[in-house]
Coordinates of N, CA and C in Angstrom, one line a residue:
Chain H
M6 N -11.5 10.8 -17.9 CA -11.8 9.4 -17.8 C -10.7 8.6 -17.1
K7 N -11.1 7.8 -16.1 CA -10.0 7.2 -15.3 C -9.8 5.7 -15.7
F8 N -8.6 5.3 -15.7 CA -8.3 3.9 -16.1 C -7.4 3.3 -15.0
E9 N -7.4 1.9 -14.9 CA -6.4 1.2 -14.2 C -5.7 0.3 -15.1
V10 N -4.4 0.2 -14.9 CA -3.5 -0.6 -15.8 C -2.8 -1.6 -15.0
F11 N -2.8 -2.9 -15.4 CA -2.0 -3.9 -14.8 C -0.9 -4.4 -15.7
V12 N 0.3 -4.4 -15.2 CA 1.5 -4.9 -16.0 C 2.1 -6.1 -15.2
T13 N 2.0 -7.2 -15.8 CA 2.5 -8.4 -15.1 C 3.5 -9.2 -15.9
L14 N 4.4 -9.8 -15.3 CA 5.4 -10.7 -16.0 C 4.7 -11.8 -16.7
K15 N 5.2 -12.1 -17.9 CA 4.6 -13.3 -18.5 C 4.9 -14.6 -17.7
K16 N 4.1 -15.6 -17.8 CA 4.2 -16.7 -16.8 C 5.5 -17.5 -17.0
E17 N 6.1 -17.4 -18.2 CA 7.3 -18.2 -18.4 C 8.6 -17.4 -17.9
V18 N 8.4 -16.2 -17.4 CA 9.5 -15.4 -17.0 C 9.6 -15.5 -15.5
L19 N 10.9 -15.8 -15.1 CA 11.2 -15.9 -13.6 C 10.9 -14.6 -12.9
D20 N 10.4 -14.6 -11.7 CA 10.1 -13.4 -10.9 C 10.9 -13.5 -9.6
P21 N 12.2 -13.1 -9.6 CA 13.0 -13.1 -8.3 C 12.4 -12.3 -7.2
Q22 N 11.7 -11.2 -7.6 CA 11.2 -10.3 -6.6 C 10.0 -11.0 -5.9
G23 N 9.1 -11.6 -6.7 CA 8.1 -12.4 -6.1 C 8.6 -13.5 -5.2
K24 N 9.7 -14.1 -5.6 CA 10.3 -15.2 -4.9 C 10.8 -14.7 -3.5
A25 N 11.4 -13.5 -3.6 CA 11.9 -12.9 -2.4 C 10.8 -12.6 -1.4
V26 N 9.7 -12.1 -1.9 CA 8.5 -11.9 -1.0 C 8.0 -13.2 -0.4
E27 N 8.0 -14.2 -1.2 CA 7.5 -15.5 -0.8 C 8.4 -16.0 0.4
N28 N 9.7 -15.9 0.2 CA 10.7 -16.3 1.2 C 10.5 -15.5 2.5
A29 N 10.3 -14.2 2.3 CA 10.1 -13.3 3.5 C 8.9 -13.7 4.2
L30 N 7.8 -14.0 3.5 CA 6.5 -14.4 4.2 C 6.8 -15.7 4.9
G31 N 7.5 -16.6 4.3 CA 7.9 -17.9 5.0 C 8.6 -17.6 6.4
D32 N 9.5 -16.6 6.3 CA 10.3 -16.3 7.5 C 9.4 -15.8 8.6
I33 N 8.3 -15.2 8.3 CA 7.4 -14.6 9.4 C 6.2 -15.6 9.6
G34 N 6.4 -16.8 9.2 CA 5.4 -17.9 9.5 C 4.2 -18.0 8.6
L35 N 4.2 -17.2 7.5 CA 3.1 -17.3 6.5 C 3.5 -18.2 5.4
N36 N 3.9 -19.4 5.7 CA 4.4 -20.3 4.7 C 3.3 -21.1 3.9
T37 N 2.0 -20.8 4.1 CA 1.0 -21.3 3.3 C 0.7 -20.5 2.0
I38 N 1.4 -19.4 1.9 CA 1.3 -18.5 0.7 C 2.4 -18.8 -0.2
K39 N 2.1 -19.1 -1.4 CA 3.0 -19.6 -2.5 C 2.8 -18.9 -3.8
N40 N 3.7 -19.1 -4.7 CA 3.6 -18.7 -6.1 C 3.2 -17.2 -6.2
I41 N 4.0 -16.4 -5.4 CA 3.7 -14.9 -5.5 C 4.4 -14.4 -6.7
R42 N 3.7 -13.6 -7.5 CA 4.2 -12.9 -8.6 C 3.9 -11.4 -8.4
Q43 N 4.9 -10.6 -8.6 CA 4.7 -9.1 -8.4 C 4.7 -8.4 -9.7
G44 N 3.7 -7.6 -9.9 CA 3.5 -6.7 -11.1 C 3.3 -5.3 -10.7
K45 N 3.0 -4.5 -11.7 CA 2.8 -3.1 -11.5 C 1.3 -2.7 -11.7
Y46 N 0.9 -1.7 -11.0 CA -0.5 -1.3 -11.1 C -0.5 0.2 -11.2
F47 N -1.1 0.7 -12.2 CA -1.2 2.2 -12.5 C -2.6 2.6 -12.5
T48 N -2.8 3.8 -11.9 CA -4.1 4.5 -12.2 C -3.8 5.8 -12.9
L49 N -4.6 6.1 -13.9 CA -4.3 7.3 -14.6 C -5.6 7.9 -15.2
E50 N -5.5 9.2 -15.5 CA -6.7 9.9 -16.1 C -6.3 10.4 -17.5
V51 N -7.3 10.1 -18.4 CA -7.1 10.6 -19.8 C -8.1 11.7 -20.0
N52 N -7.5 12.8 -20.5 CA -8.3 14.0 -20.8 C -8.9 13.9 -22.2
E53 N -10.0 13.1 -22.2 CA -10.6 12.7 -23.5 C -12.0 12.2 -23.2
T54 N -13.0 12.7 -23.8 CA -14.4 12.2 -23.5 C -14.8 11.0 -24.2
D55 N -14.3 10.7 -25.4 CA -14.7 9.6 -26.1 C -14.0 8.3 -25.6
E56 N -14.7 7.3 -25.1 CA -14.1 6.2 -24.5 C -13.2 5.4 -25.4
N57 N -13.6 5.2 -26.6 CA -12.7 4.5 -27.6 C -11.4 5.2 -27.8
K58 N -11.5 6.5 -27.9 CA -10.2 7.3 -28.1 C -9.3 7.2 -26.9
A59 N -10.0 7.3 -25.7 CA -9.3 7.2 -24.4 C -8.6 5.8 -24.3
S60 N -9.3 4.8 -24.6 CA -8.8 3.4 -24.6 C -7.6 3.3 -25.5
D61 N -7.7 3.8 -26.7 CA -6.6 3.8 -27.6 C -5.3 4.5 -27.1
L62 N -5.5 5.6 -26.4 CA -4.4 6.3 -25.8 C -3.8 5.5 -24.7
V63 N -4.6 4.8 -23.8 CA -4.1 4.0 -22.8 C -3.3 2.8 -23.3
K64 N -3.9 2.2 -24.4 CA -3.2 1.1 -25.0 C -1.8 1.5 -25.6
S65 N -1.8 2.7 -26.2 CA -0.6 3.2 -26.7 C 0.4 3.4 -25.7
S66 N 0.0 4.0 -24.5 CA 0.9 4.3 -23.4 C 1.5 2.9 -22.9
C67 N 0.7 1.9 -22.8 CA 1.2 0.6 -22.4 C 2.2 0.0 -23.3
E68 N 1.9 0.1 -24.6 CA 2.8 -0.5 -25.7 C 4.1 0.3 -25.8
K69 N 4.0 1.6 -25.6 CA 5.2 2.4 -25.8 C 6.1 2.6 -24.5
L70 N 5.4 2.5 -23.4 CA 6.2 2.9 -22.2 C 5.9 2.0 -21.0
L71 N 4.7 1.7 -20.6 CA 4.4 1.1 -19.3 C 4.8 -0.4 -19.3
A72 N 4.7 -1.1 -20.4 CA 5.0 -2.5 -20.4 C 6.1 -2.8 -21.3
N73 N 7.0 -3.7 -21.0 CA 8.0 -4.2 -21.9 C 7.4 -5.5 -22.4
Q74 N 6.9 -5.5 -23.6 CA 6.1 -6.6 -24.1 C 7.0 -7.9 -24.4
T75 N 8.3 -7.8 -24.3 CA 9.1 -9.0 -24.5 C 8.9 -9.9 -23.3
I76 N 8.7 -9.3 -22.1 CA 8.6 -10.1 -20.9 C 7.3 -9.8 -20.1
E77 N 6.6 -8.8 -20.5 CA 5.4 -8.5 -19.7 C 4.1 -8.4 -20.5
N78 N 3.0 -8.7 -19.8 CA 1.7 -8.5 -20.4 C 1.0 -7.3 -19.7
F79 N 0.1 -6.7 -20.4 CA -0.7 -5.7 -19.8 C -2.2 -5.8 -20.0
K80 N -3.0 -5.3 -19.1 CA -4.4 -5.2 -19.4 C -4.9 -3.9 -18.7
F81 N -6.0 -3.4 -19.1 CA -6.5 -2.2 -18.5 C -8.0 -2.1 -18.5
N82 N -8.6 -1.4 -17.6 CA -10.0 -1.2 -17.5 C -10.3 0.2 -17.2
K83 N -11.5 0.7 -17.6 CA -12.0 2.0 -17.2 C -12.5 1.8 -15.7
I84 N -12.2 2.8 -14.9 CA -12.7 2.7 -13.5 C -13.5 3.9 -13.2
Chain X
M10 N -6.1 -21.6 -3.4 CA -7.0 -20.5 -3.6 C -6.2 -19.3 -4.0
K11 N -6.6 -18.7 -5.1 CA -5.7 -17.6 -5.7 C -6.3 -16.2 -5.4
F12 N -5.4 -15.3 -5.0 CA -5.8 -14.0 -4.7 C -5.0 -13.0 -5.5
E13 N -5.6 -11.8 -5.7 CA -4.8 -10.6 -6.2 C -4.8 -9.6 -5.2
V14 N -3.6 -8.9 -5.0 CA -3.5 -7.9 -4.0 C -3.0 -6.6 -4.7
F15 N -3.6 -5.5 -4.3 CA -3.3 -4.2 -4.8 C -2.7 -3.4 -3.7
V16 N -1.5 -2.8 -3.9 CA -0.9 -1.9 -2.9 C -0.7 -0.6 -3.5
T17 N -1.4 0.5 -3.0 CA -1.3 1.8 -3.6 C -0.9 2.8 -2.6
L18 N -0.2 3.9 -3.1 CA 0.1 5.0 -2.2 C -1.1 5.7 -1.8
K19 N -1.2 6.1 -0.5 CA -2.3 6.9 -0.1 C -2.4 8.2 -0.9
K20 N -3.6 8.8 -1.0 CA -3.7 9.9 -2.0 C -2.9 11.1 -1.6
E21 N -2.7 11.3 -0.3 CA -2.0 12.5 0.2 C -0.4 12.3 0.1
V22 N 0.0 11.1 -0.4 CA 1.4 10.9 -0.5 C 1.9 11.2 -1.9
L23 N 3.0 11.9 -2.0 CA 3.5 12.3 -3.4 C 4.0 11.0 -4.0
D24 N 3.9 10.9 -5.4 CA 4.3 9.8 -6.1 C 5.3 10.2 -7.2
P25 N 6.6 10.3 -6.9 CA 7.5 10.8 -7.9 C 7.7 9.8 -9.0
Q26 N 7.5 8.5 -8.8 CA 7.6 7.5 -9.8 C 6.5 7.7 -10.9
G27 N 5.3 7.9 -10.3 CA 4.1 8.2 -11.2 C 4.3 9.5 -12.0
K28 N 4.9 10.5 -11.4 CA 5.2 11.8 -12.0 C 6.2 11.6 -13.1
A29 N 7.2 10.8 -12.9 CA 8.2 10.5 -13.9 C 7.6 9.8 -15.1
V30 N 6.7 8.9 -14.9 CA 6.0 8.2 -16.0 C 5.2 9.2 -16.7
E31 N 4.5 10.1 -16.0 CA 3.7 11.1 -16.7 C 4.5 12.0 -17.6
N32 N 5.7 12.4 -17.1 CA 6.6 13.3 -17.9 C 7.1 12.5 -19.1
A33 N 7.4 11.2 -18.9 CA 7.9 10.4 -20.0 C 6.8 10.3 -21.1
L34 N 5.6 10.1 -20.7 CA 4.5 10.0 -21.6 C 4.3 11.3 -22.4
G35 N 4.5 12.4 -21.7 CA 4.4 13.7 -22.3 C 5.5 13.8 -23.4
D36 N 6.7 13.3 -23.1 CA 7.8 13.4 -24.0 C 7.5 12.7 -25.3
I37 N 6.7 11.6 -25.2 CA 6.4 10.8 -26.5 C 5.1 11.2 -27.0
G38 N 4.6 12.4 -26.6 CA 3.4 12.9 -27.3 C 2.0 12.5 -26.6
L39 N 2.1 11.7 -25.6 CA 0.9 11.3 -24.9 C 0.6 12.2 -23.7
N40 N 0.4 13.5 -24.0 CA 0.2 14.4 -23.0 C -1.2 14.6 -22.5
T41 N -2.1 13.8 -23.0 CA -3.5 13.9 -22.5 C -3.7 12.9 -21.3
I42 N -2.6 12.2 -21.0 CA -2.7 11.3 -19.8 C -2.0 11.9 -18.6
K43 N -2.8 12.0 -17.6 CA -2.4 12.8 -16.4 C -2.7 12.0 -15.1
N44 N -2.2 12.6 -14.0 CA -2.4 12.0 -12.7 C -2.1 10.5 -12.6
I45 N -1.0 10.1 -13.1 CA -0.6 8.7 -13.0 C 0.0 8.4 -11.6
R46 N -0.5 7.4 -11.0 CA -0.1 6.9 -9.7 C 0.4 5.4 -9.9
Q47 N 1.5 5.1 -9.4 CA 2.0 3.7 -9.6 C 1.9 3.0 -8.3
G48 N 1.4 1.8 -8.4 CA 1.3 0.9 -7.2 C 1.8 -0.5 -7.5
K49 N 1.6 -1.4 -6.6 CA 2.1 -2.8 -6.8 C 0.9 -3.7 -6.9
Y50 N 1.1 -4.7 -7.7 CA 0.1 -5.7 -7.9 C 0.7 -7.1 -7.7
F51 N 0.1 -7.9 -6.8 CA 0.6 -9.2 -6.5 C -0.5 -10.2 -6.8
T52 N -0.1 -11.4 -7.4 CA -0.9 -12.5 -7.4 C -0.3 -13.6 -6.5
L53 N -1.1 -14.3 -5.8 CA -0.5 -15.3 -4.9 C -1.5 -16.5 -4.7
E54 N -1.0 -17.6 -4.3 CA -1.8 -18.7 -4.0 C -1.7 -19.1 -2.5
V55 N -2.9 -19.3 -1.9 CA -2.9 -19.7 -0.5 C -3.3 -21.2 -0.4
N56 N -2.5 -22.0 0.3 CA -2.7 -23.4 0.4 C -3.7 -23.6 1.6
E57 N -4.9 -23.3 1.4 CA -5.9 -23.3 2.4 C -7.3 -23.4 1.7
T58 N -8.2 -24.3 2.1 CA -9.4 -24.5 1.4 C -10.5 -23.6 2.0
D59 N -10.4 -23.2 3.2 CA -11.5 -22.3 3.8 C -11.2 -20.9 3.4
E60 N -12.2 -20.3 2.7 CA -12.0 -19.0 2.1 C -11.8 -17.9 3.2
N61 N -12.5 -18.0 4.3 CA -12.3 -17.0 5.4 C -10.9 -17.1 5.9
K62 N -10.4 -18.3 6.2 CA -9.0 -18.5 6.7 C -8.0 -18.0 5.7
A63 N -8.2 -18.3 4.4 CA -7.3 -17.8 3.4 C -7.3 -16.3 3.3
S64 N -8.5 -15.7 3.4 CA -8.5 -14.2 3.4 C -7.7 -13.6 4.6
D65 N -7.9 -14.3 5.7 CA -7.2 -13.8 6.9 C -5.7 -13.8 6.7
L66 N -5.2 -14.9 6.1 CA -3.8 -15.1 5.8 C -3.3 -14.0 4.8
V67 N -4.1 -13.7 3.8 CA -3.7 -12.7 2.8 C -3.7 -11.3 3.5
K68 N -4.7 -11.0 4.4 CA -4.7 -9.8 5.1 C -3.5 -9.6 6.0
S69 N -3.2 -10.7 6.6 CA -2.0 -10.7 7.5 C -0.7 -10.4 6.7
S70 N -0.6 -11.0 5.5 CA 0.6 -10.8 4.7 C 0.7 -9.4 4.3
C71 N -0.5 -8.8 4.0 CA -0.5 -7.3 3.6 C 0.0 -6.5 4.7
E72 N -0.6 -6.7 5.9 CA -0.3 -5.9 7.1 C 1.1 -6.0 7.5
K73 N 1.7 -7.3 7.4 CA 3.0 -7.5 8.0 C 4.1 -7.2 7.0
L74 N 3.8 -7.4 5.7 CA 4.9 -7.3 4.7 C 4.6 -6.5 3.4
L75 N 3.5 -6.8 2.8 CA 3.3 -6.3 1.4 C 3.1 -4.8 1.4
A76 N 2.4 -4.3 2.4 CA 2.1 -2.8 2.4 C 2.7 -2.1 3.6
N77 N 3.2 -0.9 3.4 CA 3.6 -0.1 4.5 C 2.4 0.8 4.8
Q78 N 1.7 0.5 5.9 CA 0.4 1.2 6.1 C 0.5 2.6 6.5
T79 N 1.8 3.1 6.7 CA 1.9 4.5 7.0 C 1.6 5.3 5.8
I80 N 2.1 4.8 4.6 CA 1.9 5.5 3.4 C 1.1 4.8 2.3
E81 N 0.8 3.5 2.6 CA 0.1 2.8 1.5 C -1.2 2.2 2.0
N82 N -2.1 2.0 1.1 CA -3.4 1.2 1.3 C -3.3 -0.1 0.6
F83 N -4.0 -1.1 1.0 CA -4.1 -2.3 0.3 C -5.5 -2.8 0.1
K84 N -5.8 -3.6 -0.9 CA -7.0 -4.3 -1.0 C -6.7 -5.6 -1.7
F85 N -7.6 -6.6 -1.5 CA -7.3 -7.9 -2.2 C -8.7 -8.5 -2.6
N86 N -8.6 -9.4 -3.6 CA -9.8 -10.1 -4.0 C -9.4 -11.6 -4.3
K87 N -10.3 -12.5 -4.1 CA -10.1 -13.8 -4.6 C -10.3 -13.8 -6.2
I88 N -9.4 -14.5 -6.8 CA -9.5 -14.6 -8.3 C -9.6 -16.0 -8.8

């Protein structure tokens, strides 16, 4: 069963990486693009046929490893 | 107008970062999760009211900066 996971910085957390991308886009003339925030995107496969159990495993992996919940949010979908 | 952009490694490209995450998940007992691939996820705002023009700008930013098309694919959606 395949899932996609999004890990994004909470909105009150500064994103210097996104800001750097925004500045770089400005430098190449794409200065109408603003408020860039960069996050992580994972695709993964769970070796589990029960969708609820698989979801629980993905949630657990987000909470324990993929996201730092102090500064990041996560969400995931079956794909 | 707000967009989300996904930048992922092409499937024939090795992903050592994803592999490291997979090993780390195994170490904490989540060994039913496999084939992890890590990509980038951006959210951004385009200061443009015409959706086609905004899409063109996002496409251009992907081609010129956000994605390395030798090894990466990109896709984007209006959100």
